[in-house]
Amino acid sequence: MATVDIDLPHVKDHDHDPHHHGPAKGIGRWLFTTNHKDIGSMYLIFSLCMFLIGGLMALIIRAELFQPGLQLVEPEFFNQMTTMHGLIMVFGAVMPAFVGLANWMIPMMIGAPDMALPRMNNWSFWILPFAFLILLSSLFMEGGAPNFGWTFYAPLSTTYGPPSTTYFIFGVHIMGISSIMGAINIIATILNLRAPGMTLMKMPLFVWTWLITAFLLIAVMPVLAGVVTMMLMDIHFGTSFFNAAGGGDPVLFQHIFWFFGHPEVYIMILPAFGIISEIIPTFARKRLFGYPSMVYAVASIALLSFIVWAHHMFTVGMPLVGEVFFMFATMLIAVPTGVKVFNWVATMFRGSMTFETPMLFALAFVVLFTIGGFSGLMLAIAPVDFQYHDTYFVVAHFHYVLVPGAVFGIMAGVYYWLPKWTGHVLNESLGKFHFWMSFVGVNITFFPMHFVGLAGMPRRIPDYALQFADFNSIASVGAFIFGLSQLIFVYNIIHNARVGEKATAQVWDGAHGLEWTVPSPAPYHTFSTPPKVD
Amino acid sequence: MSTSSYYVPEQSRWPIIASVSMGLLAYGAAMTFNAMSADRASFGPYILGAGFLVLFYVIFGWFRDVITESQSGLYSDQMDRSFRQGMLWFIFSEVMFFAAFFGALFYVRTFSVPWLGGEGEKGVTNMLWEGFQATWPLMVTPDPVQFEGPRELVDPWHLPLLNTVLLISSSVTITIAHHALKVGHRKKLEFWLAATIALAVAFLYFQVVEYIEAYTEPRIDVAVREFTVRPSTCSPDSTGFMSPSEPSFCL
């Protein structure tokens, strides 16, 4: 390629003074930034806002369910709340939070100067607020917001959906584009920007889990885009993908949706596995037990996730061979998951344990996620699932893996790395206050749901039979405890950003890894020249 | 593995403008489609058009910046690998997007239509439209009132053949352009690149014609319409146009 001499005022090579180059001033810093730390912060703040909005919707749901009968909201609005709560938590809170953590930490963990494609990085963040503006604006549209559940099954979402469904479809498209670009960036960074000597099997597990998660994202987000495009065609262009009258099949929707949807649930948990695998060795002051088996377990879970999707559809009337295949394939996932839980416990075994806030969240993760895993195994058994299907047992199951699972994993990671971001030591009393309130709240909320579910209470219904009243009011009280205690979380983050003892580079005395070799707070540009890893 | 310096661009205004464009496109398209189906006028097409204008502006400006950076020698081999890997994974995502559609075709053809016709394990669904005969291609739908069947099949030896020829010849011209670029024949590169773009425009034109025909005169089954006309976004010339070896791919 010919090299042409051109003067470029806007493309200055700043490699010559990497450490004297700070962030730009004003709003422009955030709008135009290409810095992985800025973008990581924006992702995390965005995710926190979405978490609070989605949480507010959950509280509306729980307030209505506090007593049997209809008290606060119309059933129609209740359906909009369950739908929007799910969509916002999945696509707005959990996924962006993990991408934010990846942005902040992966370049520092592998000794890279930044993300591989910094401008695309900015783009993948900034389209998210537009996607959620479109989605949230549907609440104020004629006919209301999407009301068909976050799984938007056809024909509820096609033949019977409100007009805002079209906006929802395009919103989902933008979220998908954002995730795909984010994932491409993360893969390219991990595969191409590692410091010399940082071989694949030396990478921290958070990096490994994200590499595999990014692969899952690129493989399934386009399938989600495909299914919403088919919906768009069915709604506006007279096709019949999901209408048997024209030769299609509503069950086809569920197959395509869950081909995306099942890997999606691992997208929301694998990075949390990575975070926990960073935190437990630090506070047990031992190396992670069975590092290679951890990597292989994550890879196996990811591969298995492609052949288990129809366990969400045991009651739609699949051929028997399908039921049996998907039942056994699903139960197989318990093996690599068991390996992971075993390795976490073995890491702690005879370690010099201390129980700082991140460790408390990590321990709660191990215990409560495992409970969610076990209820998942129960649901995997096809004949038993016929009874549990679409009951509160399912709600209890996936909230156990997503709230004390994914969300606690994120919170553990935030508390673990916050001193590295802000340069201030964590206030342990405040952190522990938040932890215990959340831990108690989450269990009061979701544990009773197992019982009402097994007793037959259906999900997504604003009213219920009298015999479910006690457990429901307990769950509602728990939800408000959990919800309000997240204000402590917000306070802790702001408090830590402003005040606190100066943190050392290593922050936690058992911490190992490249990110703990740079000062706290981490300079705006780290590793402009790669470190040597042996 | 890492070399000593990796070019991290300064602040850029293109991503945020591109985000605005995407917001306009999404909102405008949703508004347009809703108004179209409800048979009323709306601002949708204007918003959509504005989105496209901003998008073209971004593509032009962003590509220009990247090409200038590349030509001024800011990019290393490592940077080059990032671009190639990014493109590779993007193509993989496109493959998965179309896998969803081919999966749907497979399911409809192998399962749902035969079941509706009374064959196979779920043949009991024939009771929904008793007497419905499963055929492929599906010329008579289960409910012809709701979903009118096609009157005839698209003749593969007309528009589809023409488009296939356009498609394949565009991959030839882009390859010639690529070779010219590698050996530094600027004029030759410009000519063959222009030829490729001309072929791509012609291809897109005939695609639009084909879609409009398929939509307005139902010559092929509504359920399989998407599959018999080739979607243009997956065509080798739109991805080949920004082939992995093309240094101007710019994200």
PDB file of N, CA and C in Angstrom, chain A residues 1 3-4 8 10-11 14-15 24 28-29 32 34 116-117 119 122-123 126 163 166-167 187 192 194 218-219 222 226 233 236-237 239 241 243-247 249 317 319-320 528-529, chain B residues 1-2 4-12 15 18-19 31 33-34 37 65 68-72 78 81-82 86 89 93 96-97 107 112-113 121-122 129 142-143 146-147 215 223 226 251:
ATOM      1  N   MET A   1       0.836  -1.192   0.000  1.00  0.00           N
ATOM      2  CA  MET A   1       0.000   0.000   0.000  1.00  0.00           C
ATOM      3  C   MET A   1       0.879   1.253   0.000  1.00  0.00           C
ATOM      4  N   THR A   3       2.230   4.849   0.713  1.00  0.00           N
ATOM      5  CA  THR A   3       2.120   5.751   1.852  1.00  0.00           C
ATOM      6  C   THR A   3       2.129   7.185   1.346  1.00  0.00           C
ATOM      7  N   VAL A   4       1.092   7.888   1.653  1.00  0.00           N
ATOM      8  CA  VAL A   4       0.964   9.262   1.157  1.00  0.00           C
ATOM      9  C   VAL A   4       1.149  10.205   2.333  1.00  0.00           C
ATOM     10  N   LEU A   8      -2.857  15.568   8.916  1.00  0.00           N
ATOM     11  CA  LEU A   8      -4.167  15.232   9.460  1.00  0.00           C
ATOM     12  C   LEU A   8      -4.347  15.896  10.811  1.00  0.00           C
ATOM     13  N   HIS A  10      -6.933  16.024  12.649  1.00  0.00           N
ATOM     14  CA  HIS A  10      -7.802  15.303  13.588  1.00  0.00           C
ATOM     15  C   HIS A  10      -7.287  13.913  13.931  1.00  0.00           C
ATOM     16  N   VAL A  11      -6.255  13.447  13.238  1.00  0.00           N
ATOM     17  CA  VAL A  11      -5.710  12.146  13.618  1.00  0.00           C
ATOM     18  C   VAL A  11      -4.276  12.331  14.072  1.00  0.00           C
ATOM     19  N   HIS A  14      -1.048   9.780  19.246  1.00  0.00           N
ATOM     20  CA  HIS A  14      -0.734  10.196  20.611  1.00  0.00           C
ATOM     21  C   HIS A  14       0.177   9.202  21.312  1.00  0.00           C
ATOM     22  N   ASP A  15       0.679   8.260  20.558  1.00  0.00           N
ATOM     23  CA  ASP A  15       1.526   7.254  21.187  1.00  0.00           C
ATOM     24  C   ASP A  15       2.802   7.845  21.769  1.00  0.00           C
ATOM     25  N   ALA A  24     -10.738  14.394  27.184  1.00  0.00           N
ATOM     26  CA  ALA A  24     -11.199  15.688  26.708  1.00  0.00           C
ATOM     27  C   ALA A  24     -12.164  16.280  27.721  1.00  0.00           C
ATOM     28  N   GLY A  28     -18.410  16.522  25.145  1.00  0.00           N
ATOM     29  CA  GLY A  28     -17.747  15.927  23.981  1.00  0.00           C
ATOM     30  C   GLY A  28     -16.917  14.711  24.351  1.00  0.00           C
ATOM     31  N   ARG A  29     -16.353  14.715  25.574  1.00  0.00           N
ATOM     32  CA  ARG A  29     -15.580  13.554  26.007  1.00  0.00           C
ATOM     33  C   ARG A  29     -16.398  12.284  25.878  1.00  0.00           C
ATOM     34  N   PHE A  32     -17.852  11.608  21.877  1.00  0.00           N
ATOM     35  CA  PHE A  32     -16.911  11.294  20.792  1.00  0.00           C
ATOM     36  C   PHE A  32     -15.818  10.321  21.229  1.00  0.00           C
ATOM     37  N   THR A  34     -13.162   7.443  22.256  1.00  0.00           N
ATOM     38  CA  THR A  34     -12.762   6.142  21.739  1.00  0.00           C
ATOM     39  C   THR A  34     -12.052   5.349  22.827  1.00  0.00           C
ATOM     40  N   ALA A 116      -9.829  -3.279  20.250  1.00  0.00           N
ATOM     41  CA  ALA A 116      -9.253  -3.395  18.916  1.00  0.00           C
ATOM     42  C   ALA A 116      -9.846  -2.374  17.951  1.00  0.00           C
ATOM     43  N   LEU A 117     -11.139  -2.087  18.079  1.00  0.00           N
ATOM     44  CA  LEU A 117     -11.810  -1.196  17.131  1.00  0.00           C
ATOM     45  C   LEU A 117     -12.504  -0.087  17.932  1.00  0.00           C
ATOM     46  N   ARG A 119     -13.482   3.081  17.602  1.00  0.00           N
ATOM     47  CA  ARG A 119     -14.614   3.889  17.160  1.00  0.00           C
ATOM     48  C   ARG A 119     -15.889   3.067  17.123  1.00  0.00           C
ATOM     49  N   ASN A 122     -17.411   2.888  20.523  1.00  0.00           N
ATOM     50  CA  ASN A 122     -18.271   4.016  20.855  1.00  0.00           C
ATOM     51  C   ASN A 122     -19.644   3.840  20.205  1.00  0.00           C
ATOM     52  N   TRP A 123     -19.630   3.429  18.959  1.00  0.00           N
ATOM     53  CA  TRP A 123     -20.898   3.262  18.234  1.00  0.00           C
ATOM     54  C   TRP A 123     -21.769   2.201  18.891  1.00  0.00           C
ATOM     55  N   TRP A 126     -23.437   3.864  21.863  1.00  0.00           N
ATOM     56  CA  TRP A 126     -24.374   4.977  21.712  1.00  0.00           C
ATOM     57  C   TRP A 126     -25.660   4.622  20.984  1.00  0.00           C
ATOM     58  N   PRO A 163     -50.024  -1.814  18.010  1.00  0.00           N
ATOM     59  CA  PRO A 163     -49.256  -1.184  16.932  1.00  0.00           C
ATOM     60  C   PRO A 163     -47.798  -0.914  17.325  1.00  0.00           C
ATOM     61  N   THR A 166     -44.258  -2.779  16.099  1.00  0.00           N
ATOM     62  CA  THR A 166     -43.314  -2.429  15.044  1.00  0.00           C
ATOM     63  C   THR A 166     -42.112  -1.674  15.622  1.00  0.00           C
ATOM     64  N   TYR A 167     -42.386  -0.753  16.560  1.00  0.00           N
ATOM     65  CA  TYR A 167     -41.292  -0.013  17.194  1.00  0.00           C
ATOM     66  C   TYR A 167     -40.418  -0.957  18.005  1.00  0.00           C
ATOM     67  N   ILE A 187     -13.926 -10.028  20.728  1.00  0.00           N
ATOM     68  CA  ILE A 187     -13.166 -11.149  20.157  1.00  0.00           C
ATOM     69  C   ILE A 187     -11.886 -10.642  19.507  1.00  0.00           C
ATOM     70  N   ASN A 192      -6.310 -10.612  19.144  1.00  0.00           N
ATOM     71  CA  ASN A 192      -5.283  -9.875  18.406  1.00  0.00           C
ATOM     72  C   ASN A 192      -4.442  -8.944  19.260  1.00  0.00           C
ATOM     73  N   ARG A 194      -3.395  -9.291  22.658  1.00  0.00           N
ATOM     74  CA  ARG A 194      -2.790  -9.745  23.902  1.00  0.00           C
ATOM     75  C   ARG A 194      -1.307  -9.377  23.941  1.00  0.00           C
ATOM     76  N   ILE A 218     -22.383 -13.471  18.692  1.00  0.00           N
ATOM     77  CA  ILE A 218     -22.349 -13.314  17.233  1.00  0.00           C
ATOM     78  C   ILE A 218     -23.139 -14.439  16.572  1.00  0.00           C
ATOM     79  N   ALA A 219     -23.214 -15.586  17.222  1.00  0.00           N
ATOM     80  CA  ALA A 219     -23.948 -16.701  16.623  1.00  0.00           C
ATOM     81  C   ALA A 219     -25.454 -16.549  16.769  1.00  0.00           C
ATOM     82  N   PRO A 222     -27.982 -12.560  15.543  1.00  0.00           N
ATOM     83  CA  PRO A 222     -28.573 -12.465  14.206  1.00  0.00           C
ATOM     84  C   PRO A 222     -29.821 -13.326  14.058  1.00  0.00           C
ATOM     85  N   GLY A 226     -33.383 -12.202  12.862  1.00  0.00           N
ATOM     86  CA  GLY A 226     -34.158 -12.931  11.862  1.00  0.00           C
ATOM     87  C   GLY A 226     -35.595 -13.127  12.305  1.00  0.00           C
ATOM     88  N   MET A 233     -42.518  -9.056   8.724  1.00  0.00           N
ATOM     89  CA  MET A 233     -43.104  -9.469   7.450  1.00  0.00           C
ATOM     90  C   MET A 233     -44.537  -9.956   7.658  1.00  0.00           C
ATOM     91  N   HIS A 236     -46.790  -6.783   8.505  1.00  0.00           N
ATOM     92  CA  HIS A 236     -47.003  -5.715   7.524  1.00  0.00           C
ATOM     93  C   HIS A 236     -46.987  -6.166   6.060  1.00  0.00           C
ATOM     94  N   PHE A 237     -46.427  -7.317   5.754  1.00  0.00           N
ATOM     95  CA  PHE A 237     -46.251  -7.641   4.336  1.00  0.00           C
ATOM     96  C   PHE A 237     -46.941  -8.939   3.917  1.00  0.00           C
ATOM     97  N   THR A 239     -47.001 -12.041   4.835  1.00  0.00           N
ATOM     98  CA  THR A 239     -46.445 -13.394   4.849  1.00  0.00           C
ATOM     99  C   THR A 239     -47.103 -14.209   5.954  1.00  0.00           C
ATOM    100  N   PHE A 241     -45.223 -16.700   8.037  1.00  0.00           N
ATOM    101  CA  PHE A 241     -44.215 -17.530   8.705  1.00  0.00           C
ATOM    102  C   PHE A 241     -44.814 -18.246   9.912  1.00  0.00           C
ATOM    103  N   ASN A 243     -48.188 -18.366  10.764  1.00  0.00           N
ATOM    104  CA  ASN A 243     -49.627 -18.540  10.663  1.00  0.00           C
ATOM    105  C   ASN A 243     -49.928 -19.787   9.840  1.00  0.00           C
ATOM    106  N   ALA A 244     -50.549 -20.768  10.488  1.00  0.00           N
ATOM    107  CA  ALA A 244     -50.793 -22.045   9.812  1.00  0.00           C
ATOM    108  C   ALA A 244     -51.753 -21.893   8.638  1.00  0.00           C
ATOM    109  N   ALA A 245     -52.593 -20.855   8.644  1.00  0.00           N
ATOM    110  CA  ALA A 245     -53.536 -20.663   7.536  1.00  0.00           C
ATOM    111  C   ALA A 245     -52.814 -20.473   6.214  1.00  0.00           C
ATOM    112  N   GLY A 246     -51.561 -20.005   6.271  1.00  0.00           N
ATOM    113  CA  GLY A 246     -50.799 -19.827   5.038  1.00  0.00           C
ATOM    114  C   GLY A 246     -49.702 -20.860   4.885  1.00  0.00           C
ATOM    115  N   GLY A 247     -49.694 -21.883   5.726  1.00  0.00           N
ATOM    116  CA  GLY A 247     -48.686 -22.933   5.627  1.00  0.00           C
ATOM    117  C   GLY A 247     -47.553 -22.810   6.632  1.00  0.00           C
ATOM    118  N   ASP A 249     -46.289 -21.824  10.834  1.00  0.00           N
ATOM    119  CA  ASP A 249     -46.534 -22.510  12.099  1.00  0.00           C
ATOM    120  C   ASP A 249     -46.136 -21.599  13.254  1.00  0.00           C
ATOM    121  N   GLY A 317     -46.352 -29.638  22.043  1.00  0.00           N
ATOM    122  CA  GLY A 317     -46.734 -30.743  21.180  1.00  0.00           C
ATOM    123  C   GLY A 317     -45.660 -31.079  20.181  1.00  0.00           C
ATOM    124  N   PRO A 319     -42.909 -33.763  18.576  1.00  0.00           N
ATOM    125  CA  PRO A 319     -42.805 -35.224  18.481  1.00  0.00           C
ATOM    126  C   PRO A 319     -42.039 -35.772  19.687  1.00  0.00           C
ATOM    127  N   LEU A 320     -42.368 -36.998  20.095  1.00  0.00           N
ATOM    128  CA  LEU A 320     -41.791 -37.588  21.308  1.00  0.00           C
ATOM    129  C   LEU A 320     -40.270 -37.618  21.268  1.00  0.00           C
ATOM    130  N   SER A 528       0.187   1.493  26.647  1.00  0.00           N
ATOM    131  CA  SER A 528       0.374   1.960  25.277  1.00  0.00           C
ATOM    132  C   SER A 528       1.459   1.143  24.599  1.00  0.00           C
ATOM    133  N   THR A 529       2.434   0.702  25.375  1.00  0.00           N
ATOM    134  CA  THR A 529       3.332  -0.351  24.884  1.00  0.00           C
ATOM    135  C   THR A 529       3.063  -1.568  25.743  1.00  0.00           C
TER     136      THR A 529
ATOM    137  N   MET B   1       0.032 -11.609  17.972  1.00  0.00           N
ATOM    138  CA  MET B   1       0.487 -11.016  19.226  1.00  0.00           C
ATOM    139  C   MET B   1       0.854  -9.554  19.037  1.00  0.00           C
ATOM    140  N   SER B   2       1.064  -8.883  20.120  1.00  0.00           N
ATOM    141  CA  SER B   2       1.161  -7.440  20.100  1.00  0.00           C
ATOM    142  C   SER B   2       2.489  -6.931  19.549  1.00  0.00           C
ATOM    143  N   SER B   4       4.758  -3.097  19.059  1.00  0.00           N
ATOM    144  CA  SER B   4       5.031  -2.073  20.065  1.00  0.00           C
ATOM    145  C   SER B   4       4.017  -0.927  20.059  1.00  0.00           C
ATOM    146  N   SER B   5       3.416  -0.600  18.910  1.00  0.00           N
ATOM    147  CA  SER B   5       2.425   0.462  18.996  1.00  0.00           C
ATOM    148  C   SER B   5       1.209   0.119  18.165  1.00  0.00           C
ATOM    149  N   TYR B   6       0.065   0.406  18.732  1.00  0.00           N
ATOM    150  CA  TYR B   6      -1.202   0.097  18.084  1.00  0.00           C
ATOM    151  C   TYR B   6      -1.944   1.413  18.002  1.00  0.00           C
ATOM    152  N   TYR B   7      -2.401   1.751  16.807  1.00  0.00           N
ATOM    153  CA  TYR B   7      -3.010   3.056  16.607  1.00  0.00           C
ATOM    154  C   TYR B   7      -4.390   3.115  17.247  1.00  0.00           C
ATOM    155  N   VAL B   8      -4.523   3.946  18.268  1.00  0.00           N
ATOM    156  CA  VAL B   8      -5.832   4.180  18.869  1.00  0.00           C
ATOM    157  C   VAL B   8      -6.282   5.558  18.427  1.00  0.00           C
ATOM    158  N   PRO B   9      -7.358   5.628  17.621  1.00  0.00           N
ATOM    159  CA  PRO B   9      -7.738   6.931  17.083  1.00  0.00           C
ATOM    160  C   PRO B   9      -8.144   7.896  18.185  1.00  0.00           C
ATOM    161  N   GLU B  10      -7.955   9.177  17.894  1.00  0.00           N
ATOM    162  CA  GLU B  10      -8.455  10.234  18.779  1.00  0.00           C
ATOM    163  C   GLU B  10      -9.971  10.181  18.763  1.00  0.00           C
ATOM    164  N   GLN B  11     -10.561  11.094  19.493  1.00  0.00           N
ATOM    165  CA  GLN B  11     -12.025  11.204  19.489  1.00  0.00           C
ATOM    166  C   GLN B  11     -12.567  11.262  18.072  1.00  0.00           C
ATOM    167  N   SER B  12     -13.734  10.682  17.880  1.00  0.00           N
ATOM    168  CA  SER B  12     -14.332  10.704  16.555  1.00  0.00           C
ATOM    169  C   SER B  12     -15.792  11.091  16.668  1.00  0.00           C
ATOM    170  N   PRO B  15     -19.227   7.988  15.153  1.00  0.00           N
ATOM    171  CA  PRO B  15     -20.133   7.017  15.791  1.00  0.00           C
ATOM    172  C   PRO B  15     -21.415   7.649  16.316  1.00  0.00           C
ATOM    173  N   ALA B  18     -23.656   8.434  13.507  1.00  0.00           N
ATOM    174  CA  ALA B  18     -24.206   7.166  12.995  1.00  0.00           C
ATOM    175  C   ALA B  18     -25.310   6.652  13.914  1.00  0.00           C
ATOM    176  N   SER B  19     -25.159   6.882  15.230  1.00  0.00           N
ATOM    177  CA  SER B  19     -26.202   6.437  16.160  1.00  0.00           C
ATOM    178  C   SER B  19     -27.481   7.226  15.940  1.00  0.00           C
ATOM    179  N   MET B  31     -42.641   3.947  11.940  1.00  0.00           N
ATOM    180  CA  MET B  31     -43.747   4.861  11.678  1.00  0.00           C
ATOM    181  C   MET B  31     -44.318   4.619  10.275  1.00  0.00           C
ATOM    182  N   PHE B  33     -44.137   1.896   8.325  1.00  0.00           N
ATOM    183  CA  PHE B  33     -44.818   0.607   8.169  1.00  0.00           C
ATOM    184  C   PHE B  33     -46.176   0.617   8.856  1.00  0.00           C
ATOM    185  N   ASN B  34     -46.230   1.199  10.070  1.00  0.00           N
ATOM    186  CA  ASN B  34     -47.507   1.244  10.781  1.00  0.00           C
ATOM    187  C   ASN B  34     -48.533   2.054  10.008  1.00  0.00           C
ATOM    188  N   SER B  37     -49.731   0.091   6.928  1.00  0.00           N
ATOM    189  CA  SER B  37     -50.698  -0.969   7.207  1.00  0.00           C
ATOM    190  C   SER B  37     -52.045  -0.403   7.634  1.00  0.00           C
ATOM    191  N   ASP B  65     -12.084   9.205   6.535  1.00  0.00           N
ATOM    192  CA  ASP B  65     -11.117   9.312   7.630  1.00  0.00           C
ATOM    193  C   ASP B  65     -10.230   8.084   7.711  1.00  0.00           C
ATOM    194  N   THR B  68      -7.767   7.937   4.845  1.00  0.00           N
ATOM    195  CA  THR B  68      -6.670   8.893   5.032  1.00  0.00           C
ATOM    196  C   THR B  68      -5.695   8.393   6.085  1.00  0.00           C
ATOM    197  N   GLU B  69      -6.231   7.858   7.175  1.00  0.00           N
ATOM    198  CA  GLU B  69      -5.355   7.322   8.218  1.00  0.00           C
ATOM    199  C   GLU B  69      -4.494   6.208   7.661  1.00  0.00           C
ATOM    200  N   SER B  70      -5.134   5.324   6.890  1.00  0.00           N
ATOM    201  CA  SER B  70      -4.409   4.187   6.335  1.00  0.00           C
ATOM    202  C   SER B  70      -3.310   4.662   5.406  1.00  0.00           C
ATOM    203  N   GLN B  71      -3.654   5.652   4.545  1.00  0.00           N
ATOM    204  CA  GLN B  71      -2.668   6.105   3.571  1.00  0.00           C
ATOM    205  C   GLN B  71      -1.532   6.873   4.216  1.00  0.00           C
ATOM    206  N   SER B  72      -1.783   7.477   5.376  1.00  0.00           N
ATOM    207  CA  SER B  72      -0.690   8.201   6.021  1.00  0.00           C
ATOM    208  C   SER B  72       0.153   7.262   6.880  1.00  0.00           C
ATOM    209  N   GLN B  78      -0.807  -5.313  12.779  1.00  0.00           N
ATOM    210  CA  GLN B  78      -1.727  -5.753  13.832  1.00  0.00           C
ATOM    211  C   GLN B  78      -3.101  -5.102  13.667  1.00  0.00           C
ATOM    212  N   ARG B  81      -4.955  -6.838  11.048  1.00  0.00           N
ATOM    213  CA  ARG B  81      -5.584  -8.083  11.515  1.00  0.00           C
ATOM    214  C   ARG B  81      -6.879  -7.799  12.263  1.00  0.00           C
ATOM    215  N   SER B  82      -6.912  -6.704  13.045  1.00  0.00           N
ATOM    216  CA  SER B  82      -8.155  -6.364  13.748  1.00  0.00           C
ATOM    217  C   SER B  82      -9.284  -6.143  12.754  1.00  0.00           C
ATOM    218  N   GLY B  86     -12.524  -8.449  12.424  1.00  0.00           N
ATOM    219  CA  GLY B  86     -13.833  -7.821  12.593  1.00  0.00           C
ATOM    220  C   GLY B  86     -14.751  -8.167  11.430  1.00  0.00           C
ATOM    221  N   TRP B  89     -15.916 -11.877  11.479  1.00  0.00           N
ATOM    222  CA  TRP B  89     -16.992 -12.180  12.429  1.00  0.00           C
ATOM    223  C   TRP B  89     -18.292 -11.536  11.992  1.00  0.00           C
ATOM    224  N   SER B  93     -21.828 -13.384  11.378  1.00  0.00           N
ATOM    225  CA  SER B  93     -23.140 -12.980  11.903  1.00  0.00           C
ATOM    226  C   SER B  93     -24.181 -12.956  10.787  1.00  0.00           C
ATOM    227  N   MET B  96     -25.370 -16.410  10.147  1.00  0.00           N
ATOM    228  CA  MET B  96     -26.360 -16.860  11.137  1.00  0.00           C
ATOM    229  C   MET B  96     -27.722 -16.213  10.895  1.00  0.00           C
ATOM    230  N   PHE B  97     -27.721 -14.957  10.418  1.00  0.00           N
ATOM    231  CA  PHE B  97     -28.987 -14.287  10.119  1.00  0.00           C
ATOM    232  C   PHE B  97     -29.731 -15.079   9.039  1.00  0.00           C
ATOM    233  N   TYR B 107     -38.077 -25.951   8.118  1.00  0.00           N
ATOM    234  CA  TYR B 107     -39.139 -26.369   9.030  1.00  0.00           C
ATOM    235  C   TYR B 107     -40.492 -26.384   8.335  1.00  0.00           C
ATOM    236  N   SER B 112     -44.102 -28.374   8.923  1.00  0.00           N
ATOM    237  CA  SER B 112     -45.440 -27.803   9.144  1.00  0.00           C
ATOM    238  C   SER B 112     -46.386 -28.048   7.974  1.00  0.00           C
ATOM    239  N   VAL B 113     -45.898 -27.932   6.725  1.00  0.00           N
ATOM    240  CA  VAL B 113     -46.826 -28.154   5.604  1.00  0.00           C
ATOM    241  C   VAL B 113     -47.270 -29.623   5.523  1.00  0.00           C
ATOM    242  N   GLU B 121     -46.012 -37.218  12.344  1.00  0.00           N
ATOM    243  CA  GLU B 121     -46.394 -37.410  13.731  1.00  0.00           C
ATOM    244  C   GLU B 121     -47.462 -36.422  14.199  1.00  0.00           C
ATOM    245  N   LYS B 122     -47.442 -35.212  13.635  1.00  0.00           N
ATOM    246  CA  LYS B 122     -48.434 -34.208  14.027  1.00  0.00           C
ATOM    247  C   LYS B 122     -49.478 -34.011  12.932  1.00  0.00           C
ATOM    248  N   TRP B 129     -57.858 -27.579   8.781  1.00  0.00           N
ATOM    249  CA  TRP B 129     -58.395 -27.306   7.444  1.00  0.00           C
ATOM    250  C   TRP B 129     -58.556 -28.655   6.761  1.00  0.00           C
ATOM    251  N   PRO B 142     -53.641 -23.570   3.139  1.00  0.00           N
ATOM    252  CA  PRO B 142     -54.735 -24.166   3.908  1.00  0.00           C
ATOM    253  C   PRO B 142     -55.967 -23.275   3.913  1.00  0.00           C
ATOM    254  N   ASP B 143     -55.767 -21.960   4.035  1.00  0.00           N
ATOM    255  CA  ASP B 143     -56.910 -21.048   4.061  1.00  0.00           C
ATOM    256  C   ASP B 143     -56.727 -20.026   2.936  1.00  0.00           C
ATOM    257  N   GLN B 146     -57.766 -16.225   3.500  1.00  0.00           N
ATOM    258  CA  GLN B 146     -56.873 -15.379   4.280  1.00  0.00           C
ATOM    259  C   GLN B 146     -55.527 -15.192   3.582  1.00  0.00           C
ATOM    260  N   PHE B 147     -54.979 -16.268   3.054  1.00  0.00           N
ATOM    261  CA  PHE B 147     -53.683 -16.199   2.375  1.00  0.00           C
ATOM    262  C   PHE B 147     -53.822 -16.777   0.975  1.00  0.00           C
ATOM    263  N   TYR B 215     -44.606  -9.302  -4.507  1.00  0.00           N
ATOM    264  CA  TYR B 215     -45.539  -8.814  -3.499  1.00  0.00           C
ATOM    265  C   TYR B 215     -46.867  -8.425  -4.122  1.00  0.00           C
ATOM    266  N   ALA B 223     -45.964 -18.003   1.907  1.00  0.00           N
ATOM    267  CA  ALA B 223     -45.140 -18.525   2.999  1.00  0.00           C
ATOM    268  C   ALA B 223     -43.707 -18.737   2.567  1.00  0.00           C
ATOM    269  N   GLU B 226     -40.204 -15.249   0.685  1.00  0.00           N
ATOM    270  CA  GLU B 226     -38.886 -14.718   1.046  1.00  0.00           C
ATOM    271  C   GLU B 226     -37.759 -15.594   0.542  1.00  0.00           C
ATOM    272  N   LEU B 251     -14.315   0.299  10.511  1.00  0.00           N
ATOM    273  CA  LEU B 251     -14.916   0.549  11.827  1.00  0.00           C
ATOM    274  C   LEU B 251     -13.890   0.640  12.935  1.00  0.00           C
TER     275      LEU B 251
END
